[in-house]
């Protein structure tokens, strides 16, 4: 098990809830659900800044992005349902890509369940890499480590 001290000055920390359908047959959070829970936490952050989808239409060109890489290391299982913390930040932001770091923590922030990185690529409507907007870069600046 990995222990931590929660540093709230890095990125943002979101409270997430592990539901019964997030668990596998032995009662721990299923490995595939970590990506989903992270996506929800990140969507919450961007939604607070006006980024989202309405009737299938993105509110910003920055919403058209794809995951290029997702890596995760599991340190301790999330055992059961209830609240956990998801912390994420930006390690770097290039012209068309963004490298996020993340951690899943116990509600008190003392136990690291998992950590990793997620690389996003901003795309145009045809699927080719495209630059982030100035507004997106400004908002993302609050997440830079």
PDB file of N, CA, C and O in Angstrom, residues 5-68:
ATOM      1  N   UNK A   5       0.474  12.193   1.382  1.00  0.00           N
ATOM      2  CA  UNK A   5      -0.028  13.397   2.009  1.00  0.00           C
ATOM      3  C   UNK A   5      -0.694  14.173   0.893  1.00  0.00           C
ATOM      4  O   UNK A   5      -0.065  14.462  -0.120  1.00  0.00           O
ATOM      5  N   UNK A   6      -1.957  14.477   1.039  1.00  0.00           N
ATOM      6  CA  UNK A   6      -2.705  15.152  -0.009  1.00  0.00           C
ATOM      7  C   UNK A   6      -2.205  16.578  -0.176  1.00  0.00           C
ATOM      8  O   UNK A   6      -2.231  17.376   0.750  1.00  0.00           O
ATOM      9  N   UNK A   7      -1.712  16.870  -1.362  1.00  0.00           N
ATOM     10  CA  UNK A   7      -1.233  18.207  -1.707  1.00  0.00           C
ATOM     11  C   UNK A   7      -2.302  18.880  -2.561  1.00  0.00           C
ATOM     12  O   UNK A   7      -2.403  18.620  -3.757  1.00  0.00           O
ATOM     13  N   UNK A   8      -3.099  19.730  -1.948  1.00  0.00           N
ATOM     14  CA  UNK A   8      -4.205  20.370  -2.667  1.00  0.00           C
ATOM     15  C   UNK A   8      -3.734  21.533  -3.533  1.00  0.00           C
ATOM     16  O   UNK A   8      -4.539  22.145  -4.221  1.00  0.00           O
ATOM     17  N   UNK A   9      -2.429  21.828  -3.531  1.00  0.00           N
ATOM     18  CA  UNK A   9      -1.916  22.883  -4.395  1.00  0.00           C
ATOM     19  C   UNK A   9      -1.596  22.364  -5.780  1.00  0.00           C
ATOM     20  O   UNK A   9      -1.296  23.140  -6.681  1.00  0.00           O
ATOM     21  N   UNK A  10      -1.640  21.050  -5.974  1.00  0.00           N
ATOM     22  CA  UNK A  10      -1.352  20.453  -7.273  1.00  0.00           C
ATOM     23  C   UNK A  10      -2.644  20.097  -7.983  1.00  0.00           C
ATOM     24  O   UNK A  10      -3.429  19.289  -7.488  1.00  0.00           O
ATOM     25  N   UNK A  11      -2.885  20.725  -9.135  1.00  0.00           N
ATOM     26  CA  UNK A  11      -4.064  20.394  -9.933  1.00  0.00           C
ATOM     27  C   UNK A  11      -5.352  20.643  -9.191  1.00  0.00           C
ATOM     28  O   UNK A  11      -5.537  21.679  -8.549  1.00  0.00           O
ATOM     29  N   UNK A  12      -6.235  19.665  -9.260  1.00  0.00           N
ATOM     30  CA  UNK A  12      -7.528  19.750  -8.588  1.00  0.00           C
ATOM     31  C   UNK A  12      -7.856  18.395  -7.982  1.00  0.00           C
ATOM     32  O   UNK A  12      -7.381  17.363  -8.462  1.00  0.00           O
ATOM     33  N   UNK A  13      -8.642  18.416  -6.934  1.00  0.00           N
ATOM     34  CA  UNK A  13      -9.073  17.191  -6.266  1.00  0.00           C
ATOM     35  C   UNK A  13     -10.592  17.142  -6.338  1.00  0.00           C
ATOM     36  O   UNK A  13     -11.266  18.117  -5.999  1.00  0.00           O
ATOM     37  N   UNK A  14     -11.107  16.014  -6.797  1.00  0.00           N
ATOM     38  CA  UNK A  14     -12.548  15.823  -6.924  1.00  0.00           C
ATOM     39  C   UNK A  14     -12.987  14.634  -6.094  1.00  0.00           C
ATOM     40  O   UNK A  14     -12.303  13.609  -6.045  1.00  0.00           O
ATOM     41  N   UNK A  15     -14.138  14.763  -5.458  1.00  0.00           N
ATOM     42  CA  UNK A  15     -14.738  13.647  -4.731  1.00  0.00           C
ATOM     43  C   UNK A  15     -15.504  12.815  -5.738  1.00  0.00           C
ATOM     44  O   UNK A  15     -16.256  13.342  -6.556  1.00  0.00           O
ATOM     45  N   UNK A  16     -15.305  11.518  -5.696  1.00  0.00           N
ATOM     46  CA  UNK A  16     -16.029  10.578  -6.561  1.00  0.00           C
ATOM     47  C   UNK A  16     -16.679   9.534  -5.667  1.00  0.00           C
ATOM     48  O   UNK A  16     -16.253   9.325  -4.534  1.00  0.00           O
ATOM     49  N   UNK A  17     -17.695   8.900  -6.180  1.00  0.00           N
ATOM     50  CA  UNK A  17     -18.376   7.848  -5.435  1.00  0.00           C
ATOM     51  C   UNK A  17     -18.255   6.551  -6.217  1.00  0.00           C
ATOM     52  O   UNK A  17     -18.571   6.495  -7.406  1.00  0.00           O
ATOM     53  N   UNK A  18     -17.792   5.518  -5.538  1.00  0.00           N
ATOM     54  CA  UNK A  18     -17.723   4.181  -6.122  1.00  0.00           C
ATOM     55  C   UNK A  18     -19.073   3.517  -5.865  1.00  0.00           C
ATOM     56  O   UNK A  18     -19.519   3.417  -4.719  1.00  0.00           O
ATOM     57  N   UNK A  19     -19.724   3.097  -6.936  1.00  0.00           N
ATOM     58  CA  UNK A  19     -21.040   2.471  -6.852  1.00  0.00           C
ATOM     59  C   UNK A  19     -20.915   0.953  -6.958  1.00  0.00           C
ATOM     60  O   UNK A  19     -19.882   0.435  -7.391  1.00  0.00           O
ATOM     61  N   UNK A  20     -21.977   0.268  -6.623  1.00  0.00           N
ATOM     62  CA  UNK A  20     -21.977  -1.195  -6.646  1.00  0.00           C
ATOM     63  C   UNK A  20     -21.601  -1.744  -8.018  1.00  0.00           C
ATOM     64  O   UNK A  20     -20.895  -2.747  -8.115  1.00  0.00           O
ATOM     65  N   UNK A  21     -22.025  -1.080  -9.093  1.00  0.00           N
ATOM     66  CA  UNK A  21     -21.699  -1.585 -10.429  1.00  0.00           C
ATOM     67  C   UNK A  21     -20.265  -1.275 -10.846  1.00  0.00           C
ATOM     68  O   UNK A  21     -19.816  -1.687 -11.915  1.00  0.00           O
ATOM     69  N   UNK A  22     -19.506  -0.564 -10.001  1.00  0.00           N
ATOM     70  CA  UNK A  22     -18.082  -0.330 -10.247  1.00  0.00           C
ATOM     71  C   UNK A  22     -17.221  -1.471  -9.703  1.00  0.00           C
ATOM     72  O   UNK A  22     -16.016  -1.502  -9.952  1.00  0.00           O
ATOM     73  N   UNK A  23     -17.825  -2.374  -8.948  1.00  0.00           N
ATOM     74  CA  UNK A  23     -17.069  -3.448  -8.292  1.00  0.00           C
ATOM     75  C   UNK A  23     -17.029  -4.700  -9.152  1.00  0.00           C
ATOM     76  O   UNK A  23     -17.932  -4.967  -9.938  1.00  0.00           O
ATOM     77  N   UNK A  24     -15.964  -5.475  -8.957  1.00  0.00           N
ATOM     78  CA  UNK A  24     -15.888  -6.764  -9.640  1.00  0.00           C
ATOM     79  C   UNK A  24     -16.450  -7.867  -8.739  1.00  0.00           C
ATOM     80  O   UNK A  24     -17.002  -7.587  -7.669  1.00  0.00           O
ATOM     81  N   UNK A  25     -16.290  -9.081  -9.134  1.00  0.00           N
ATOM     82  CA  UNK A  25     -16.897 -10.228  -8.450  1.00  0.00           C
ATOM     83  C   UNK A  25     -16.389 -10.410  -7.015  1.00  0.00           C
ATOM     84  O   UNK A  25     -17.089 -10.967  -6.177  1.00  0.00           O
ATOM     85  N   UNK A  26     -15.175  -9.898  -6.727  1.00  0.00           N
ATOM     86  CA  UNK A  26     -14.637 -10.046  -5.363  1.00  0.00           C
ATOM     87  C   UNK A  26     -14.829  -8.796  -4.511  1.00  0.00           C
ATOM     88  O   UNK A  26     -14.293  -8.698  -3.419  1.00  0.00           O
ATOM     89  N   UNK A  27     -15.590  -7.815  -5.019  1.00  0.00           N
ATOM     90  CA  UNK A  27     -15.942  -6.650  -4.217  1.00  0.00           C
ATOM     91  C   UNK A  27     -14.936  -5.515  -4.212  1.00  0.00           C
ATOM     92  O   UNK A  27     -14.995  -4.655  -3.333  1.00  0.00           O
ATOM     93  N   UNK A  28     -14.012  -5.514  -5.179  1.00  0.00           N
ATOM     94  CA  UNK A  28     -13.091  -4.376  -5.301  1.00  0.00           C
ATOM     95  C   UNK A  28     -13.398  -3.643  -6.607  1.00  0.00           C
ATOM     96  O   UNK A  28     -14.003  -4.198  -7.519  1.00  0.00           O
ATOM     97  N   UNK A  29     -12.975  -2.399  -6.672  1.00  0.00           N
ATOM     98  CA  UNK A  29     -13.243  -1.610  -7.868  1.00  0.00           C
ATOM     99  C   UNK A  29     -12.581  -2.277  -9.068  1.00  0.00           C
ATOM    100  O   UNK A  29     -11.384  -2.569  -9.053  1.00  0.00           O
ATOM    101  N   UNK A  30     -13.382  -2.513 -10.105  1.00  0.00           N
ATOM    102  CA  UNK A  30     -12.896  -3.170 -11.321  1.00  0.00           C
ATOM    103  C   UNK A  30     -11.865  -2.282 -12.000  1.00  0.00           C
ATOM    104  O   UNK A  30     -12.021  -1.065 -12.080  1.00  0.00           O
ATOM    105  N   UNK A  31     -10.804  -2.894 -12.506  1.00  0.00           N
ATOM    106  CA  UNK A  31      -9.715  -2.125 -13.097  1.00  0.00           C
ATOM    107  C   UNK A  31     -10.176  -1.199 -14.222  1.00  0.00           C
ATOM    108  O   UNK A  31      -9.667  -0.101 -14.382  1.00  0.00           O
ATOM    109  N   UNK A  32     -11.159  -1.598 -15.010  1.00  0.00           N
ATOM    110  CA  UNK A  32     -11.624  -0.782 -16.128  1.00  0.00           C
ATOM    111  C   UNK A  32     -12.417   0.442 -15.667  1.00  0.00           C
ATOM    112  O   UNK A  32     -12.567   1.406 -16.424  1.00  0.00           O
ATOM    113  N   UNK A  33     -12.913   0.429 -14.444  1.00  0.00           N
ATOM    114  CA  UNK A  33     -13.730   1.542 -13.961  1.00  0.00           C
ATOM    115  C   UNK A  33     -12.887   2.774 -13.576  1.00  0.00           C
ATOM    116  O   UNK A  33     -13.411   3.877 -13.503  1.00  0.00           O
ATOM    117  N   UNK A  34     -11.602   2.574 -13.344  1.00  0.00           N
ATOM    118  CA  UNK A  34     -10.756   3.709 -13.003  1.00  0.00           C
ATOM    119  C   UNK A  34     -10.757   4.748 -14.117  1.00  0.00           C
ATOM    120  O   UNK A  34     -10.838   5.951 -13.850  1.00  0.00           O
ATOM    121  N   UNK A  35     -10.673   4.302 -15.362  1.00  0.00           N
ATOM    122  CA  UNK A  35     -10.692   5.244 -16.491  1.00  0.00           C
ATOM    123  C   UNK A  35     -12.002   6.014 -16.529  1.00  0.00           C
ATOM    124  O   UNK A  35     -12.018   7.228 -16.794  1.00  0.00           O
ATOM    125  N   UNK A  36     -13.105   5.343 -16.260  1.00  0.00           N
ATOM    126  CA  UNK A  36     -14.419   5.985 -16.263  1.00  0.00           C
ATOM    127  C   UNK A  36     -14.549   7.001 -15.128  1.00  0.00           C
ATOM    128  O   UNK A  36     -15.025   8.124 -15.325  1.00  0.00           O
ATOM    129  N   UNK A  37     -14.121   6.631 -13.934  1.00  0.00           N
ATOM    130  CA  UNK A  37     -14.210   7.538 -12.792  1.00  0.00           C
ATOM    131  C   UNK A  37     -13.319   8.764 -13.021  1.00  0.00           C
ATOM    132  O   UNK A  37     -13.710   9.893 -12.718  1.00  0.00           O
ATOM    133  N   UNK A  38     -12.135   8.558 -13.592  1.00  0.00           N
ATOM    134  CA  UNK A  38     -11.262   9.685 -13.924  1.00  0.00           C
ATOM    135  C   UNK A  38     -11.938  10.589 -14.955  1.00  0.00           C
ATOM    136  O   UNK A  38     -11.930  11.815 -14.814  1.00  0.00           O
ATOM    137  N   UNK A  39     -12.527  10.005 -15.975  1.00  0.00           N
ATOM    138  CA  UNK A  39     -13.226  10.778 -17.012  1.00  0.00           C
ATOM    139  C   UNK A  39     -14.329  11.638 -16.402  1.00  0.00           C
ATOM    140  O   UNK A  39     -14.485  12.813 -16.748  1.00  0.00           O
ATOM    141  N   UNK A  40     -15.071  11.078 -15.467  1.00  0.00           N
ATOM    142  CA  UNK A  40     -16.141  11.842 -14.812  1.00  0.00           C
ATOM    143  C   UNK A  40     -15.579  13.006 -14.006  1.00  0.00           C
ATOM    144  O   UNK A  40     -16.136  14.108 -14.014  1.00  0.00           O
ATOM    145  N   UNK A  41     -14.485  12.779 -13.299  1.00  0.00           N
ATOM    146  CA  UNK A  41     -13.866  13.851 -12.505  1.00  0.00           C
ATOM    147  C   UNK A  41     -13.351  14.963 -13.416  1.00  0.00           C
ATOM    148  O   UNK A  41     -13.555  16.153 -13.143  1.00  0.00           O
ATOM    149  N   UNK A  42     -12.725  14.588 -14.521  1.00  0.00           N
ATOM    150  CA  UNK A  42     -12.211  15.583 -15.454  1.00  0.00           C
ATOM    151  C   UNK A  42     -13.356  16.330 -16.133  1.00  0.00           C
ATOM    152  O   UNK A  42     -13.288  17.551 -16.323  1.00  0.00           O
ATOM    153  N   UNK A  43     -14.416  15.623 -16.465  1.00  0.00           N
ATOM    154  CA  UNK A  43     -15.583  16.262 -17.091  1.00  0.00           C
ATOM    155  C   UNK A  43     -16.213  17.277 -16.148  1.00  0.00           C
ATOM    156  O   UNK A  43     -16.668  18.337 -16.582  1.00  0.00           O
ATOM    157  N   UNK A  44     -16.247  16.953 -14.861  1.00  0.00           N
ATOM    158  CA  UNK A  44     -16.787  17.886 -13.864  1.00  0.00           C
ATOM    159  C   UNK A  44     -15.982  19.178 -13.855  1.00  0.00           C
ATOM    160  O   UNK A  44     -16.545  20.279 -13.855  1.00  0.00           O
ATOM    161  N   UNK A  45     -14.662  19.056 -13.858  1.00  0.00           N
ATOM    162  CA  UNK A  45     -13.794  20.241 -13.876  1.00  0.00           C
ATOM    163  C   UNK A  45     -14.086  21.097 -15.105  1.00  0.00           C
ATOM    164  O   UNK A  45     -14.312  22.310 -15.000  1.00  0.00           O
ATOM    165  N   UNK A  46     -14.078  20.490 -16.275  1.00  0.00           N
ATOM    166  CA  UNK A  46     -14.267  21.253 -17.512  1.00  0.00           C
ATOM    167  C   UNK A  46     -15.686  21.806 -17.611  1.00  0.00           C
ATOM    168  O   UNK A  46     -15.893  22.913 -18.117  1.00  0.00           O
ATOM    169  N   UNK A  47     -16.659  21.087 -17.096  1.00  0.00           N
ATOM    170  CA  UNK A  47     -18.044  21.563 -17.098  1.00  0.00           C
ATOM    171  C   UNK A  47     -18.186  22.840 -16.280  1.00  0.00           C
ATOM    172  O   UNK A  47     -18.930  23.756 -16.646  1.00  0.00           O
ATOM    173  N   UNK A  48     -17.468  22.912 -15.172  1.00  0.00           N
ATOM    174  CA  UNK A  48     -17.492  24.117 -14.328  1.00  0.00           C
ATOM    175  C   UNK A  48     -16.960  25.343 -15.066  1.00  0.00           C
ATOM    176  O   UNK A  48     -17.206  26.473 -14.669  1.00  0.00           O
ATOM    177  N   UNK A  49     -16.227  25.106 -16.150  1.00  0.00           N
ATOM    178  CA  UNK A  49     -15.672  26.192 -16.957  1.00  0.00           C
ATOM    179  C   UNK A  49     -16.435  26.362 -18.281  1.00  0.00           C
ATOM    180  O   UNK A  49     -15.940  26.992 -19.216  1.00  0.00           O
ATOM    181  N   UNK A  50     -17.623  25.770 -18.349  1.00  0.00           N
ATOM    182  CA  UNK A  50     -18.469  25.953 -19.520  1.00  0.00           C
ATOM    183  C   UNK A  50     -18.232  24.982 -20.665  1.00  0.00           C
ATOM    184  O   UNK A  50     -18.774  25.165 -21.748  1.00  0.00           O
ATOM    185  N   UNK A  51     -17.447  23.948 -20.425  1.00  0.00           N
ATOM    186  CA  UNK A  51     -17.143  22.977 -21.469  1.00  0.00           C
ATOM    187  C   UNK A  51     -18.030  21.747 -21.311  1.00  0.00           C
ATOM    188  O   UNK A  51     -18.082  21.150 -20.243  1.00  0.00           O
ATOM    189  N   UNK A  52     -18.706  21.391 -22.365  1.00  0.00           N
ATOM    190  CA  UNK A  52     -19.584  20.233 -22.328  1.00  0.00           C
ATOM    191  C   UNK A  52     -20.218  19.998 -23.683  1.00  0.00           C
ATOM    192  O   UNK A  52     -19.759  20.530 -24.708  1.00  0.00           O
ATOM    193  N   UNK A  53     -21.266  19.202 -23.695  1.00  0.00           N
ATOM    194  CA  UNK A  53     -22.001  18.893 -24.918  1.00  0.00           C
ATOM    195  C   UNK A  53     -23.475  19.175 -24.679  1.00  0.00           C
ATOM    196  O   UNK A  53     -24.013  18.821 -23.629  1.00  0.00           O
ATOM    197  N   UNK A  54     -24.122  19.802 -25.625  1.00  0.00           N
ATOM    198  CA  UNK A  54     -25.556  20.045 -25.578  1.00  0.00           C
ATOM    199  C   UNK A  54     -26.136  19.550 -26.895  1.00  0.00           C
ATOM    200  O   UNK A  54     -25.709  20.010 -27.963  1.00  0.00           O
ATOM    201  N   UNK A  55     -27.058  18.605 -26.807  1.00  0.00           N
ATOM    202  CA  UNK A  55     -27.657  18.018 -28.012  1.00  0.00           C
ATOM    203  C   UNK A  55     -26.590  17.466 -28.957  1.00  0.00           C
ATOM    204  O   UNK A  55     -26.699  17.588 -30.183  1.00  0.00           O
ATOM    205  N   UNK A  56     -25.536  16.904 -28.372  1.00  0.00           N
ATOM    206  CA  UNK A  56     -24.470  16.293 -29.164  1.00  0.00           C
ATOM    207  C   UNK A  56     -23.495  17.277 -29.785  1.00  0.00           C
ATOM    208  O   UNK A  56     -22.623  16.893 -30.555  1.00  0.00           O
ATOM    209  N   UNK A  57     -23.619  18.548 -29.436  1.00  0.00           N
ATOM    210  CA  UNK A  57     -22.745  19.575 -29.997  1.00  0.00           C
ATOM    211  C   UNK A  57     -21.785  20.062 -28.915  1.00  0.00           C
ATOM    212  O   UNK A  57     -22.217  20.457 -27.829  1.00  0.00           O
ATOM    213  N   UNK A  58     -20.468  20.043 -29.197  1.00  0.00           N
ATOM    214  CA  UNK A  58     -19.511  20.511 -28.188  1.00  0.00           C
ATOM    215  C   UNK A  58     -19.587  22.021 -28.014  1.00  0.00           C
ATOM    216  O   UNK A  58     -19.796  22.759 -28.977  1.00  0.00           O
ATOM    217  N   UNK A  59     -19.413  22.478 -26.785  1.00  0.00           N
ATOM    218  CA  UNK A  59     -19.450  23.908 -26.484  1.00  0.00           C
ATOM    219  C   UNK A  59     -18.176  24.619 -26.921  1.00  0.00           C
ATOM    220  O   UNK A  59     -18.142  25.842 -26.978  1.00  0.00           O
ATOM    221  N   UNK A  60     -17.133  23.853 -27.215  1.00  0.00           N
ATOM    222  CA  UNK A  60     -15.849  24.419 -27.624  1.00  0.00           C
ATOM    223  C   UNK A  60     -15.142  23.417 -28.534  1.00  0.00           C
ATOM    224  O   UNK A  60     -15.288  22.208 -28.349  1.00  0.00           O
ATOM    225  N   UNK A  61     -14.341  23.911 -29.470  1.00  0.00           N
ATOM    226  CA  UNK A  61     -13.543  22.981 -30.281  1.00  0.00           C
ATOM    227  C   UNK A  61     -12.595  22.133 -29.423  1.00  0.00           C
ATOM    228  O   UNK A  61     -12.196  21.047 -29.828  1.00  0.00           O
ATOM    229  N   UNK A  62     -12.254  22.622 -28.219  1.00  0.00           N
ATOM    230  CA  UNK A  62     -11.369  21.866 -27.329  1.00  0.00           C
ATOM    231  C   UNK A  62     -12.010  20.578 -26.821  1.00  0.00           C
ATOM    232  O   UNK A  62     -11.321  19.713 -26.281  1.00  0.00           O
ATOM    233  N   UNK A  63     -13.315  20.445 -26.977  1.00  0.00           N
ATOM    234  CA  UNK A  63     -14.016  19.230 -26.542  1.00  0.00           C
ATOM    235  C   UNK A  63     -13.774  18.065 -27.495  1.00  0.00           C
ATOM    236  O   UNK A  63     -14.076  16.927 -27.175  1.00  0.00           O
ATOM    237  N   UNK A  64     -13.224  18.353 -28.660  1.00  0.00           N
ATOM    238  CA  UNK A  64     -12.954  17.290 -29.626  1.00  0.00           C
ATOM    239  C   UNK A  64     -11.511  16.844 -29.407  1.00  0.00           C
ATOM    240  O   UNK A  64     -10.561  17.420 -29.940  1.00  0.00           O
ATOM    241  N   UNK A  65     -11.365  15.834 -28.595  1.00  0.00           N
ATOM    242  CA  UNK A  65     -10.046  15.319 -28.223  1.00  0.00           C
ATOM    243  C   UNK A  65     -10.173  13.821 -27.965  1.00  0.00           C
ATOM    244  O   UNK A  65     -11.259  13.328 -27.670  1.00  0.00           O
ATOM    245  N   UNK A  66      -9.072  13.127 -28.080  1.00  0.00           N
ATOM    246  CA  UNK A  66      -9.078  11.677 -27.874  1.00  0.00           C
ATOM    247  C   UNK A  66      -7.926  11.278 -26.960  1.00  0.00           C
ATOM    248  O   UNK A  66      -6.887  11.944 -26.922  1.00  0.00           O
ATOM    249  N   UNK A  67      -8.138  10.195 -26.241  1.00  0.00           N
ATOM    250  CA  UNK A  67      -7.086   9.642 -25.395  1.00  0.00           C
ATOM    251  C   UNK A  67      -6.094   8.907 -26.285  1.00  0.00           C
ATOM    252  O   UNK A  67      -6.462   8.019 -27.044  1.00  0.00           O
ATOM    253  N   UNK A  68      -4.847   9.314 -26.229  1.00  0.00           N
ATOM    254  CA  UNK A  68      -3.793   8.645 -26.989  1.00  0.00           C
ATOM    255  C   UNK A  68      -3.111   7.566 -26.138  1.00  0.00           C
ATOM    256  O   UNK A  68      -2.703   6.525 -26.631  1.00  0.00           O
TER     257      UNK A  68
END
